[in-house]
PDB file of N, CA and C in Angstrom:
ATOM      1  N   PRO A   1       3.217   2.466 -13.823  1.00 88.00           N
ATOM      2  CA  PRO A   1       4.276   3.276 -12.635  1.00 88.00           C
ATOM      3  C   PRO A   1       3.456   4.065 -11.712  1.00 88.00           C
ATOM      4  N   ILE A   2       3.780   4.320 -10.367  1.00 92.00           N
ATOM      5  CA  ILE A   2       3.392   5.066  -9.423  1.00 92.00           C
ATOM      6  C   ILE A   2       4.142   6.441  -9.231  1.00 92.00           C
ATOM      7  N   ASN A   3       3.507   7.550  -9.284  1.00 95.00           N
ATOM      8  CA  ASN A   3       4.615   8.607  -8.845  1.00 95.00           C
ATOM      9  C   ASN A   3       4.453   8.860  -7.495  1.00 95.00           C
ATOM     10  N   LEU A   4       5.399   8.581  -6.611  1.00 95.00           N
ATOM     11  CA  LEU A   4       5.380   8.792  -5.206  1.00 95.00           C
ATOM     12  C   LEU A   4       5.067  10.307  -4.720  1.00 95.00           C
ATOM     13  N   GLN A   5       5.641  11.078  -5.772  1.00 94.00           N
ATOM     14  CA  GLN A   5       5.663  12.646  -5.356  1.00 94.00           C
ATOM     15  C   GLN A   5       4.222  12.957  -5.656  1.00 94.00           C
ATOM     16  N   ASN A   6       3.385  12.365  -6.262  1.00 93.00           N
ATOM     17  CA  ASN A   6       1.619  12.802  -6.151  1.00 93.00           C
ATOM     18  C   ASN A   6       1.079  12.146  -5.054  1.00 93.00           C
ATOM     19  N   LEU A   7       1.594  11.457  -4.342  1.00 92.00           N
ATOM     20  CA  LEU A   7       1.042  10.575  -3.154  1.00 92.00           C
ATOM     21  C   LEU A   7       1.753  10.839  -1.886  1.00 92.00           C
ATOM     22  N   ASN A   8       2.416  12.457  -1.686  1.00 92.00           N
ATOM     23  CA  ASN A   8       2.889  12.936  -0.555  1.00 92.00           C
ATOM     24  C   ASN A   8       4.176  11.928  -0.168  1.00 92.00           C
ATOM     25  N   GLY A   9       4.832  11.487  -1.098  1.00 95.00           N
ATOM     26  CA  GLY A   9       6.006  10.565  -0.964  1.00 95.00           C
ATOM     27  C   GLY A   9       6.069   9.497  -0.193  1.00 95.00           C
ATOM     28  N   LYS A  10       4.697   8.914  -0.008  1.00 95.00           N
ATOM     29  CA  LYS A  10       4.686   7.476   0.460  1.00 95.00           C
ATOM     30  C   LYS A  10       3.361   6.630   0.044  1.00 95.00           C
ATOM     31  N   ILE A  11       3.773   5.382   0.105  1.00 95.00           N
ATOM     32  CA  ILE A  11       2.632   4.399  -0.274  1.00 95.00           C
ATOM     33  C   ILE A  11       3.177   3.355   0.624  1.00 95.00           C
ATOM     34  N   ILE A  12       2.244   2.839   0.997  1.00 93.00           N
ATOM     35  CA  ILE A  12       2.048   1.342   2.025  1.00 93.00           C
ATOM     36  C   ILE A  12       1.537   0.288   0.686  1.00 93.00           C
ATOM     37  N   CYS A  13       2.309  -1.016   0.509  1.00 92.00           N
ATOM     38  CA  CYS A  13       1.735  -2.192  -0.301  1.00 92.00           C
ATOM     39  C   CYS A  13       1.766  -3.277   0.415  1.00 92.00           C
ATOM     40  N   GLN A  14       1.314  -4.202  -0.335  1.00 88.00           N
ATOM     41  CA  GLN A  14       1.268  -5.849   0.396  1.00 88.00           C
ATOM     42  C   GLN A  14       3.156  -6.012   0.196  1.00 88.00           C
ATOM     43  N   LYS A  15       3.323  -6.978   0.901  1.00 85.00           N
ATOM     44  CA  LYS A  15       4.720  -7.437   1.565  1.00 85.00           C
ATOM     45  C   LYS A  15       5.390  -7.959   0.284  1.00 85.00           C
ATOM     46  N   ASP A  16       4.931  -8.293  -0.879  1.00 87.00           N
ATOM     47  CA  ASP A  16       5.497  -9.011  -1.999  1.00 87.00           C
ATOM     48  C   ASP A  16       5.241  -8.177  -3.373  1.00 87.00           C
ATOM     49  N   ALA A  17       4.364  -6.910  -3.069  1.00 91.00           N
ATOM     50  CA  ALA A  17       4.170  -6.198  -4.233  1.00 91.00           C
ATOM     51  C   ALA A  17       5.329  -5.240  -5.016  1.00 91.00           C
ATOM     52  N   PHE A  18       6.460  -4.765  -4.418  1.00 94.00           N
ATOM     53  CA  PHE A  18       7.561  -3.922  -4.802  1.00 94.00           C
ATOM     54  C   PHE A  18       8.123  -4.761  -5.932  1.00 94.00           C
ATOM     55  N   LEU A  19       8.182  -4.357  -7.137  1.00 95.00           N
ATOM     56  CA  LEU A  19       9.185  -4.654  -8.181  1.00 95.00           C
ATOM     57  C   LEU A  19      10.502  -3.859  -8.374  1.00 95.00           C
ATOM     58  N   CYS A  20      10.318  -2.454  -8.465  1.00 96.00           N
ATOM     59  CA  CYS A  20      11.721  -1.670  -8.615  1.00 96.00           C
ATOM     60  C   CYS A  20      10.872  -0.184  -8.419  1.00 96.00           C
ATOM     61  N   ALA A  21      12.150   0.695  -8.042  1.00 95.00           N
ATOM     62  CA  ALA A  21      11.918   2.079  -8.122  1.00 95.00           C
ATOM     63  C   ALA A  21      13.144   2.833  -8.721  1.00 95.00           C
ATOM     64  N   ALA A  22      12.803   4.319  -8.563  1.00 93.00           N
ATOM     65  CA  ALA A  22      13.963   5.050  -8.850  1.00 93.00           C
ATOM     66  C   ALA A  22      14.876   5.422  -8.001  1.00 93.00           C
ATOM     67  N   LYS A  23      15.937   5.716  -8.345  1.00 92.00           N
ATOM     68  CA  LYS A  23      16.996   5.734  -7.187  1.00 92.00           C
ATOM     69  C   LYS A  23      16.765   6.691  -6.098  1.00 92.00           C
ATOM     70  N   GLY A  24      16.960   6.254  -4.880  1.00 90.00           N
ATOM     71  CA  GLY A  24      16.451   7.138  -3.776  1.00 90.00           C
ATOM     72  C   GLY A  24      15.124   7.055  -3.225  1.00 90.00           C
ATOM     73  N   THR A  25      14.582   6.050  -3.715  1.00 95.00           N
ATOM     74  CA  THR A  25      13.315   5.482  -2.831  1.00 95.00           C
ATOM     75  C   THR A  25      13.801   4.597  -1.940  1.00 95.00           C
ATOM     76  N   LYS A  26      13.075   4.881  -0.679  1.00 96.00           N
ATOM     77  CA  LYS A  26      13.553   4.041   0.292  1.00 96.00           C
ATOM     78  C   LYS A  26      12.436   3.138   0.373  1.00 96.00           C
ATOM     79  N   LEU A  27      12.848   1.562   0.697  1.00 95.00           N
ATOM     80  CA  LEU A  27      11.919   0.697   0.822  1.00 95.00           C
ATOM     81  C   LEU A  27      12.069   0.082   2.350  1.00 95.00           C
ATOM     82  N   SER A  28      11.116   0.036   3.216  1.00 94.00           N
ATOM     83  CA  SER A  28      11.045  -0.408   4.297  1.00 94.00           C
ATOM     84  C   SER A  28       9.985  -1.281   4.734  1.00 94.00           C
ATOM     85  N   VAL A  29      10.002  -1.758   6.131  1.00 92.00           N
ATOM     86  CA  VAL A  29       9.038  -2.790   6.478  1.00 92.00           C
ATOM     87  C   VAL A  29       7.869  -1.794   7.262  1.00 92.00           C
ATOM     88  N   HIS A  30       6.778  -2.077   7.199  1.00 88.00           N
ATOM     89  CA  HIS A  30       5.553  -1.462   7.625  1.00 88.00           C
ATOM     90  C   HIS A  30       4.635  -2.482   8.565  1.00 88.00           C
ATOM     91  N   LEU A  31       4.543  -2.198   9.788  1.00 81.00           N
ATOM     92  CA  LEU A  31       3.644  -3.282  10.647  1.00 81.00           C
ATOM     93  C   LEU A  31       2.373  -2.467  10.761  1.00 81.00           C
ATOM     94  N   HIS A  32       1.370  -3.451  10.413  1.00 72.00           N
ATOM     95  CA  HIS A  32      -0.012  -2.989  10.344  1.00 72.00           C
ATOM     96  C   HIS A  32      -0.310  -3.028  11.829  1.00 72.00           C
ATOM     97  N   LYS A  33      -1.110  -1.909  12.165  1.00 67.00           N
ATOM     98  CA  LYS A  33      -1.280  -1.750  13.687  1.00 67.00           C
ATOM     99  C   LYS A  33      -2.623  -2.383  14.023  1.00 67.00           C
ATOM    100  N   LYS A  34      -3.542  -2.902  13.404  1.00 62.00           N
ATOM    101  CA  LYS A  34      -5.099  -3.165  13.834  1.00 62.00           C
ATOM    102  C   LYS A  34      -4.757  -4.950  13.967  1.00 62.00           C
ATOM    103  N   LEU A  35      -5.153  -5.369  14.968  1.00 52.00           N
ATOM    104  CA  LEU A  35      -4.736  -6.829  15.380  1.00 52.00           C
ATOM    105  C   LEU A  35      -5.710  -7.608  14.501  1.00 52.00           C
ATOM    106  N   GLY A  36      -7.043  -7.163  14.695  1.00 52.00           N
ATOM    107  CA  GLY A  36      -8.102  -8.212  13.900  1.00 52.00           C
ATOM    108  C   GLY A  36      -7.732  -8.105  12.457  1.00 52.00           C
ATOM    109  N   SER A  37      -7.278  -6.985  11.627  1.00 50.00           N
ATOM    110  CA  SER A  37      -7.370  -7.268  10.247  1.00 50.00           C
ATOM    111  C   SER A  37      -6.073  -8.252  10.076  1.00 50.00           C
ATOM    112  N   GLY A  38      -4.979  -8.266  11.022  1.00 48.00           N
ATOM    113  CA  GLY A  38      -3.778  -9.036  11.004  1.00 48.00           C
ATOM    114  C   GLY A  38      -4.028 -10.506  11.111  1.00 48.00           C
ATOM    115  N   LEU A  39      -4.906 -10.710  12.067  1.00 46.00           N
ATOM    116  CA  LEU A  39      -5.293 -12.124  12.292  1.00 46.00           C
ATOM    117  C   LEU A  39      -6.188 -12.818  11.251  1.00 46.00           C
ATOM    118  N   PHE A  40      -7.120 -12.110  10.901  1.00 46.00           N
ATOM    119  CA  PHE A  40      -8.389 -12.735  10.163  1.00 46.00           C
ATOM    120  C   PHE A  40      -8.295 -12.262   8.921  1.00 46.00           C
ATOM    121  N   GLY A  41      -7.702 -11.306   8.506  1.00 51.00           N
ATOM    122  CA  GLY A  41      -7.487 -10.904   6.868  1.00 51.00           C
ATOM    123  C   GLY A  41      -6.815 -11.807   6.340  1.00 51.00           C
ATOM    124  N   GLY A  42      -5.740 -12.551   6.792  1.00 51.00           N
ATOM    125  CA  GLY A  42      -5.325 -13.742   5.789  1.00 51.00           C
ATOM    126  C   GLY A  42      -3.743 -13.021   5.223  1.00 51.00           C
ATOM    127  N   GLU A  43      -3.642 -11.845   5.645  1.00 52.00           N
ATOM    128  CA  GLU A  43      -2.431 -11.168   4.867  1.00 52.00           C
ATOM    129  C   GLU A  43      -1.251 -10.880   5.694  1.00 52.00           C
ATOM    130  N   GLY A  44      -1.668 -10.959   7.083  1.00 54.00           N
ATOM    131  CA  GLY A  44      -0.745 -10.819   8.232  1.00 54.00           C
ATOM    132  C   GLY A  44      -0.308  -9.298   8.582  1.00 54.00           C
ATOM    133  N   PHE A  45       0.594  -9.180   9.289  1.00 69.00           N
ATOM    134  CA  PHE A  45       0.830  -7.452   9.952  1.00 69.00           C
ATOM    135  C   PHE A  45       2.095  -6.881   8.986  1.00 69.00           C
ATOM    136  N   ILE A  46       2.736  -7.629   8.299  1.00 83.00           N
ATOM    137  CA  ILE A  46       3.816  -7.112   7.798  1.00 83.00           C
ATOM    138  C   ILE A  46       3.805  -6.837   6.383  1.00 83.00           C
ATOM    139  N   LEU A  47       3.589  -5.248   5.975  1.00 88.00           N
ATOM    140  CA  LEU A  47       3.537  -4.746   4.772  1.00 88.00           C
ATOM    141  C   LEU A  47       5.059  -4.038   4.269  1.00 88.00           C
ATOM    142  N   GLN A  48       4.962  -3.338   3.154  1.00 92.00           N
ATOM    143  CA  GLN A  48       6.165  -2.879   2.636  1.00 92.00           C
ATOM    144  C   GLN A  48       5.883  -1.228   2.419  1.00 92.00           C
ATOM    145  N   LYS A  49       6.813  -0.280   3.023  1.00 94.00           N
ATOM    146  CA  LYS A  49       6.412   1.142   2.656  1.00 94.00           C
ATOM    147  C   LYS A  49       7.484   1.796   1.786  1.00 94.00           C
ATOM    148  N   LEU A  50       7.222   2.367   1.018  1.00 96.00           N
ATOM    149  CA  LEU A  50       7.900   3.108  -0.101  1.00 96.00           C
ATOM    150  C   LEU A  50       7.861   4.433   0.245  1.00 96.00           C
ATOM    151  N   GLU A  51       8.987   5.001   0.280  1.00 96.00           N
ATOM    152  CA  GLU A  51       9.220   6.532   0.350  1.00 96.00           C
ATOM    153  C   GLU A  51      10.081   7.137  -0.556  1.00 96.00           C
ATOM    154  N   GLY A  52       9.827   8.242  -0.959  1.00 95.00           N
ATOM    155  CA  GLY A  52      10.547   9.108  -2.019  1.00 95.00           C
ATOM    156  C   GLY A  52       9.661  10.103  -3.005  1.00 95.00           C
ATOM    157  N   ASP A  53      10.361  10.604  -4.021  1.00 93.00           N
ATOM    158  CA  ASP A  53       9.650  11.308  -5.034  1.00 93.00           C
ATOM    159  C   ASP A  53       9.768  10.983  -6.301  1.00 93.00           C
ATOM    160  N   GLY A  54      10.066   9.813  -6.779  1.00 93.00           N
ATOM    161  CA  GLY A  54      10.239   9.208  -7.811  1.00 93.00           C
ATOM    162  C   GLY A  54       9.131   8.255  -8.652  1.00 93.00           C
ATOM    163  N   LEU A  55       9.530   7.692  -9.469  1.00 95.00           N
ATOM    164  CA  LEU A  55       8.501   6.416  -9.957  1.00 95.00           C
ATOM    165  C   LEU A  55       8.822   5.211  -9.128  1.00 95.00           C
ATOM    166  N   ALA A  56       7.625   4.625  -8.855  1.00 96.00           N
ATOM    167  CA  ALA A  56       7.811   3.132  -8.089  1.00 96.00           C
ATOM    168  C   ALA A  56       6.819   2.082  -9.182  1.00 96.00           C
ATOM    169  N   PHE A  57       7.356   0.930  -9.145  1.00 96.00           N
ATOM    170  CA  PHE A  57       6.471  -0.149  -9.862  1.00 96.00           C
ATOM    171  C   PHE A  57       5.969  -1.148  -8.911  1.00 96.00           C
ATOM    172  N   ILE A  58       4.994  -1.511  -8.642  1.00 94.00           N
ATOM    173  CA  ILE A  58       4.584  -2.482  -7.806  1.00 94.00           C
ATOM    174  C   ILE A  58       3.477  -3.600  -8.465  1.00 94.00           C
ATOM    175  N   HIS A  59       3.670  -4.485  -8.086  1.00 93.00           N
ATOM    176  CA  HIS A  59       2.691  -5.798  -8.895  1.00 93.00           C
ATOM    177  C   HIS A  59       1.390  -6.122  -8.431  1.00 93.00           C
ATOM    178  N   ALA A  60       0.614  -6.243  -9.243  1.00 89.00           N
ATOM    179  CA  ALA A  60      -0.865  -6.226  -8.774  1.00 89.00           C
ATOM    180  C   ALA A  60      -1.569  -7.075 -10.084  1.00 89.00           C
ATOM    181  N   GLY A  61      -2.335  -8.174  -9.473  1.00 85.00           N
ATOM    182  CA  GLY A  61      -2.897  -9.264 -10.344  1.00 85.00           C
ATOM    183  C   GLY A  61      -4.375  -8.944 -10.696  1.00 85.00           C
ATOM    184  N   GLY A  62      -5.036  -9.183 -11.690  1.00 84.00           N
ATOM    185  CA  GLY A  62      -6.292  -8.890 -11.955  1.00 84.00           C
ATOM    186  C   GLY A  62      -6.796  -7.491 -12.470  1.00 84.00           C
ATOM    187  N   MET A  63      -8.077  -6.798 -11.993  1.00 86.00           N
ATOM    188  CA  MET A  63      -8.300  -5.674 -12.374  1.00 86.00           C
ATOM    189  C   MET A  63      -7.875  -4.615 -11.250  1.00 86.00           C
ATOM    190  N   VAL A  64      -7.133  -3.488 -11.549  1.00 86.00           N
ATOM    191  CA  VAL A  64      -7.031  -2.483 -10.528  1.00 86.00           C
ATOM    192  C   VAL A  64      -7.940  -1.593 -10.665  1.00 86.00           C
ATOM    193  N   ILE A  65      -8.543  -0.977  -9.350  1.00 86.00           N
ATOM    194  CA  ILE A  65      -9.273   0.063  -9.366  1.00 86.00           C
ATOM    195  C   ILE A  65      -8.975   1.000  -8.280  1.00 86.00           C
ATOM    196  N   LYS A  66      -8.899   2.290  -8.577  1.00 86.00           N
ATOM    197  CA  LYS A  66      -8.368   3.268  -7.347  1.00 86.00           C
ATOM    198  C   LYS A  66      -9.570   3.950  -6.888  1.00 86.00           C
ATOM    199  N   ARG A  67      -9.410   3.895  -5.720  1.00 86.00           N
ATOM    200  CA  ARG A  67     -10.472   4.647  -4.734  1.00 86.00           C
ATOM    201  C   ARG A  67     -10.061   5.485  -3.868  1.00 86.00           C
ATOM    202  N   GLU A  68     -10.957   6.832  -3.683  1.00 87.00           N
ATOM    203  CA  GLU A  68     -10.453   7.563  -2.942  1.00 87.00           C
ATOM    204  C   GLU A  68     -11.527   8.127  -2.023  1.00 87.00           C
ATOM    205  N   LEU A  69     -11.259   7.612  -0.683  1.00 87.00           N
ATOM    206  CA  LEU A  69     -12.509   7.580   0.091  1.00 87.00           C
ATOM    207  C   LEU A  69     -12.307   8.980   0.922  1.00 87.00           C
ATOM    208  N   ARG A  70     -13.541   9.560   1.035  1.00 90.00           N
ATOM    209  CA  ARG A  70     -13.505  10.908   1.586  1.00 90.00           C
ATOM    210  C   ARG A  70     -14.386  10.739   3.019  1.00 90.00           C
ATOM    211  N   GLY A  71     -14.156  10.148   3.908  1.00 89.00           N
ATOM    212  CA  GLY A  71     -14.838   9.996   5.364  1.00 89.00           C
ATOM    213  C   GLY A  71     -15.630   8.815   5.232  1.00 89.00           C
ATOM    214  N   GLU A  72     -15.534   8.008   3.907  1.00 90.00           N
ATOM    215  CA  GLU A  72     -16.190   6.562   4.090  1.00 90.00           C
ATOM    216  C   GLU A  72     -15.424   5.639   4.498  1.00 90.00           C
ATOM    217  N   LYS A  73     -15.980   4.523   4.704  1.00 87.00           N
ATOM    218  CA  LYS A  73     -15.655   3.008   5.054  1.00 87.00           C
ATOM    219  C   LYS A  73     -15.812   2.138   3.768  1.00 87.00           C
ATOM    220  N   LEU A  74     -14.779   1.389   3.673  1.00 84.00           N
ATOM    221  CA  LEU A  74     -15.237   0.391   2.483  1.00 84.00           C
ATOM    222  C   LEU A  74     -14.516  -1.089   3.366  1.00 84.00           C
ATOM    223  N   ARG A  75     -15.191  -1.942   3.129  1.00 84.00           N
ATOM    224  CA  ARG A  75     -14.734  -3.107   3.712  1.00 84.00           C
ATOM    225  C   ARG A  75     -14.614  -4.077   2.553  1.00 84.00           C
ATOM    226  N   ILE A  76     -13.127  -4.624   2.719  1.00 80.00           N
ATOM    227  CA  ILE A  76     -12.892  -5.530   1.696  1.00 80.00           C
ATOM    228  C   ILE A  76     -11.943  -6.492   2.161  1.00 80.00           C
ATOM    229  N   ASP A  77     -11.366  -7.537   1.547  1.00 77.00           N
ATOM    230  CA  ASP A  77     -10.611  -8.832   1.887  1.00 77.00           C
ATOM    231  C   ASP A  77      -9.515  -8.021   1.896  1.00 77.00           C
ATOM    232  N   THR A  78      -8.460  -8.259   2.463  1.00 70.00           N
ATOM    233  CA  THR A  78      -7.034  -7.503   2.699  1.00 70.00           C
ATOM    234  C   THR A  78      -6.179  -8.041   1.384  1.00 70.00           C
ATOM    235  N   GLY A  79      -6.640  -9.457   1.102  1.00 75.00           N
ATOM    236  CA  GLY A  79      -5.794  -9.996  -0.031  1.00 75.00           C
ATOM    237  C   GLY A  79      -5.909  -9.470  -1.441  1.00 75.00           C
ATOM    238  N   CYS A  80      -7.125  -8.298  -1.293  1.00 81.00           N
ATOM    239  CA  CYS A  80      -7.406  -7.757  -2.669  1.00 81.00           C
ATOM    240  C   CYS A  80      -6.665  -6.372  -2.360  1.00 81.00           C
ATOM    241  N   VAL A  81      -6.078  -6.119  -1.779  1.00 83.00           N
ATOM    242  CA  VAL A  81      -5.614  -4.628  -1.565  1.00 83.00           C
ATOM    243  C   VAL A  81      -4.034  -4.804  -2.130  1.00 83.00           C
ATOM    244  N   VAL A  82      -3.911  -3.872  -3.252  1.00 88.00           N
ATOM    245  CA  VAL A  82      -2.319  -3.767  -3.302  1.00 88.00           C
ATOM    246  C   VAL A  82      -1.866  -2.746  -2.601  1.00 88.00           C
ATOM    247  N   ALA A  83      -2.094  -1.357  -2.451  1.00 89.00           N
ATOM    248  CA  ALA A  83      -1.356  -0.666  -1.848  1.00 89.00           C
ATOM    249  C   ALA A  83      -2.458   0.518  -1.272  1.00 89.00           C
ATOM    250  N   TYR A  84      -2.140   1.304  -0.570  1.00 88.00           N
ATOM    251  CA  TYR A  84      -2.937   2.378   0.121  1.00 88.00           C
ATOM    252  C   TYR A  84      -2.035   3.494   0.527  1.00 88.00           C
ATOM    253  N   THR A  85      -2.617   4.899   0.846  1.00 87.00           N
ATOM    254  CA  THR A  85      -1.698   5.755   1.479  1.00 87.00           C
ATOM    255  C   THR A  85      -2.416   5.850   2.760  1.00 87.00           C
ATOM    256  N   ASP A  86      -1.503   6.620   3.636  1.00 77.00           N
ATOM    257  CA  ASP A  86      -1.934   7.256   5.098  1.00 77.00           C
ATOM    258  C   ASP A  86      -3.243   8.344   4.843  1.00 77.00           C
ATOM    259  N   GLY A  87      -4.050   8.144   5.551  1.00 64.00           N
ATOM    260  CA  GLY A  87      -5.078   9.312   5.630  1.00 64.00           C
ATOM    261  C   GLY A  87      -6.364   8.847   5.366  1.00 64.00           C
TER     262      GLY A  87
END
């Protein structure tokens, strides 16, 4: 599970990654703003945004690796990204 409270109350995830969450968690559509990644990344523009302060469960296949980027850039295939936070 992901504790949304530890992530400033918001996380963006792939469009079919959301499984379930605590009562009061808001699920909405998030549109990706970069044209190139939407067209060439293979996953499109539409993502899911989870907002709240409880636990949420999202689906991920394979090995999950958490990365915190501090001014760095990481190039990856968008199909490999499960979720991310703004910032």
